[in-house]
């Protein structure tokens, strides 16, 4: 899975520190974690490596303080209250993707498309938050809805003049590439390389 269009981030929730270390020595230097506690343990165990750490899971505001200065990129900025806490604890600007909910599933995190303008307005004075792009998650087992979502994300990123689009996982990365993904978050497929 080589692509020069997009950066491939290994979604490493499935992997132990030792497996991450193996992947690192095969050339994977970007890892994305979903859980704060697991990530902090892996960071500690792998602190001799130059890993770029992405946080790609739902982030609870009460966990921000303990991890926000450890990560390099946040993919899941999804509400004003989270932005507010990041602004409080982060020491230097954090590159962030805004997570957008484009599949209209209520249980899924993300800002609704019609609330994006308001969200940009809410965070405009936060100098610790640097919006670099938009992120979305496709709909499980629904390639049509997933492709619609990826196409919308691409359009929205253009509308807001944002360079990056974080979308595409093991089952839908080809659709994501078709719609100009720049950051793929790939988990299970890496099992083939371990
Ligand atoms: C686990 C996960 C991925 C990777 O999923 P796979 O289907 O294993 O490729 C991508 N993004 C997020 C937010 C995840 O939680």
XYZ file of C-alpha atoms and ligand atoms in Angstrom:
209
model
C 0.000 0.000 0.000
C 2.254 2.742 -1.259
C 0.797 6.108 -2.055
C 2.603 9.356 -2.723
C -0.660 11.280 -2.558
C -1.446 10.553 1.079
C 0.366 10.009 4.334
C -0.433 6.629 5.861
C -0.944 6.688 9.616
C -0.916 3.328 11.336
C -3.968 3.169 13.617
C -2.126 1.254 16.310
C -4.903 0.423 18.788
C -4.536 -3.211 17.727
C -0.787 -3.326 18.304
C 1.558 -3.711 21.214
C 4.573 -1.486 21.679
C 6.796 -4.286 20.350
C 4.713 -4.550 17.174
C 4.830 -0.789 16.734
C 8.602 -0.950 17.139
C 8.796 -3.549 14.353
C 6.673 -1.429 12.045
C 8.824 1.581 12.857
C 11.928 -0.268 11.733
C 10.101 -1.147 8.510
C 9.634 2.567 7.867
C 6.298 3.484 9.469
C 6.864 6.573 11.603
C 3.295 7.889 12.035
C 1.060 6.172 14.581
C -2.476 7.050 15.676
C -3.957 6.022 19.006
C -7.567 6.074 20.211
C -7.188 5.778 23.954
C -5.264 8.205 26.100
C -4.120 5.713 28.710
C -2.828 3.170 26.153
C -1.133 5.896 24.159
C 0.761 7.284 27.148
C 2.066 3.806 28.010
C 3.203 3.176 24.433
C 4.820 6.608 24.228
C 6.827 5.811 27.322
C 7.884 2.389 26.024
C 8.852 3.795 22.634
C 10.417 7.084 23.693
C 13.712 6.191 22.013
C 12.004 6.348 18.582
C 11.143 9.476 16.578
C 7.461 8.711 16.192
C 4.915 11.269 15.054
C 1.956 10.632 17.358
C -1.552 11.305 16.098
C -4.576 11.134 18.373
C -7.528 9.744 16.404
C -10.065 8.702 19.065
C -12.800 10.510 20.914
C -11.073 12.805 23.398
C -12.678 13.456 26.779
C -12.035 16.920 28.147
C -10.894 15.559 31.531
C -8.029 13.697 29.794
C -6.706 16.664 27.827
C -4.313 17.999 30.440
C -2.338 14.742 30.765
C -1.768 14.173 27.036
C -2.188 17.300 24.971
C 1.475 18.326 25.097
C 2.606 14.803 24.148
C 0.882 14.534 20.757
C 1.843 15.993 17.392
C -1.525 16.077 15.599
C -5.158 15.786 16.733
C -7.654 14.344 14.239
C -10.773 14.579 16.385
C -11.485 18.158 17.367
C -15.263 17.834 17.494
C -16.752 20.382 19.884
C -16.175 23.884 21.277
C -15.728 22.666 24.871
C -12.796 20.490 23.766
C -11.188 23.412 21.950
C -11.519 25.511 25.075
C -9.679 22.981 27.243
C -6.957 22.472 24.643
C -6.425 26.232 24.526
C -5.997 26.180 28.289
C -3.401 23.393 28.547
C -1.504 23.178 25.267
C 1.795 25.026 25.347
C 2.333 25.605 21.619
C -0.003 25.582 18.599
C -1.436 22.108 17.937
C -2.187 21.092 14.344
C -5.790 19.828 14.385
C -8.321 18.314 12.056
C -11.948 19.192 12.716
C -13.984 15.986 12.793
C -17.101 16.384 10.691
C -20.083 14.033 10.932
C -21.200 13.561 7.343
C -23.064 10.280 7.627
C -25.792 11.653 9.890
C -25.361 8.900 12.473
C -26.371 10.333 15.839
C -23.993 8.166 17.841
C -21.006 9.399 15.880
C -18.850 12.324 17.018
C -18.244 15.296 14.814
C -19.500 18.728 13.934
C -22.473 18.789 11.582
C -21.764 20.484 8.284
C -24.255 23.263 8.986
C -22.460 24.105 12.248
C -18.962 24.455 10.808
C -19.132 28.226 10.282
C -20.171 28.687 13.877
C -17.393 26.377 15.069
C -14.724 28.309 13.178
C -16.108 31.418 14.792
C -16.017 29.831 18.267
C -12.331 28.945 18.011
C -11.000 31.923 16.092
C -9.241 33.455 19.102
C -7.590 30.219 20.234
C -3.940 30.590 19.312
C -3.070 27.046 20.476
C -5.342 25.496 17.852
C -4.147 25.409 14.283
C -6.761 23.968 11.933
C -4.982 22.122 9.125
C -7.877 20.122 7.688
C -11.063 18.127 8.115
C -11.531 14.538 9.206
C -14.400 12.139 8.769
C -15.260 8.479 9.289
C -17.210 6.543 6.667
C -20.276 4.452 7.367
C -19.625 0.787 8.157
C -20.637 -1.577 5.368
C -22.132 1.215 3.301
C -19.814 2.180 0.446
C -22.367 4.537 -1.123
C -22.863 6.615 2.036
C -19.140 6.463 2.675
C -18.268 7.785 -0.759
C -20.822 10.586 -0.391
C -19.234 11.543 2.914
C -15.710 11.564 1.445
C -16.835 13.657 -1.495
C -18.502 16.166 0.848
C -15.404 16.330 3.033
C -13.286 17.137 0.010
C -15.693 19.910 -1.037
C -15.796 21.355 2.472
C -12.009 21.366 2.750
C -11.907 23.295 -0.518
C -14.571 25.723 0.687
C -12.588 26.511 3.824
C -9.246 26.531 1.970
C -7.817 23.769 4.144
C -4.979 21.684 2.707
C -5.561 18.315 4.450
C -8.259 15.632 4.512
C -8.044 12.771 7.031
C -10.266 9.968 5.769
C -10.038 6.331 4.733
C -9.449 3.156 6.740
C -8.653 -0.449 5.790
C -11.997 -1.031 4.079
C -12.471 2.292 2.347
C -9.080 3.859 1.689
C -9.440 3.509 -2.069
C -12.632 5.579 -2.009
C -10.856 8.102 0.189
C -7.945 8.404 -2.229
C -10.389 8.919 -5.090
C -11.680 11.968 -3.198
C -8.274 13.417 -2.408
C -7.546 12.078 1.064
C -4.190 13.319 2.339
C -4.074 11.282 5.576
C -5.243 7.658 5.670
C -5.756 6.002 9.056
C -5.061 2.325 8.499
C -5.275 -0.286 11.233
C -6.134 -3.899 10.456
C -4.343 -3.936 7.129
C -1.044 -3.512 8.968
C -1.512 -6.978 10.470
C -0.235 -8.281 7.127
C 3.096 -6.534 7.730
C 3.778 -7.758 11.267
C -9.329 1.899 14.341
C -9.469 3.172 13.585
C -9.007 3.292 12.271
C -8.441 2.119 11.504
O -9.419 1.165 11.262
P -9.120 -0.133 10.381
O -10.467 -0.497 9.874
O -8.528 -1.134 11.287
O -8.201 0.257 9.281
C -9.122 4.537 11.662
N -9.661 5.607 12.280
C -10.117 5.534 13.537
C -10.707 6.742 14.161
C -10.041 4.312 14.220
O -10.523 4.253 15.462
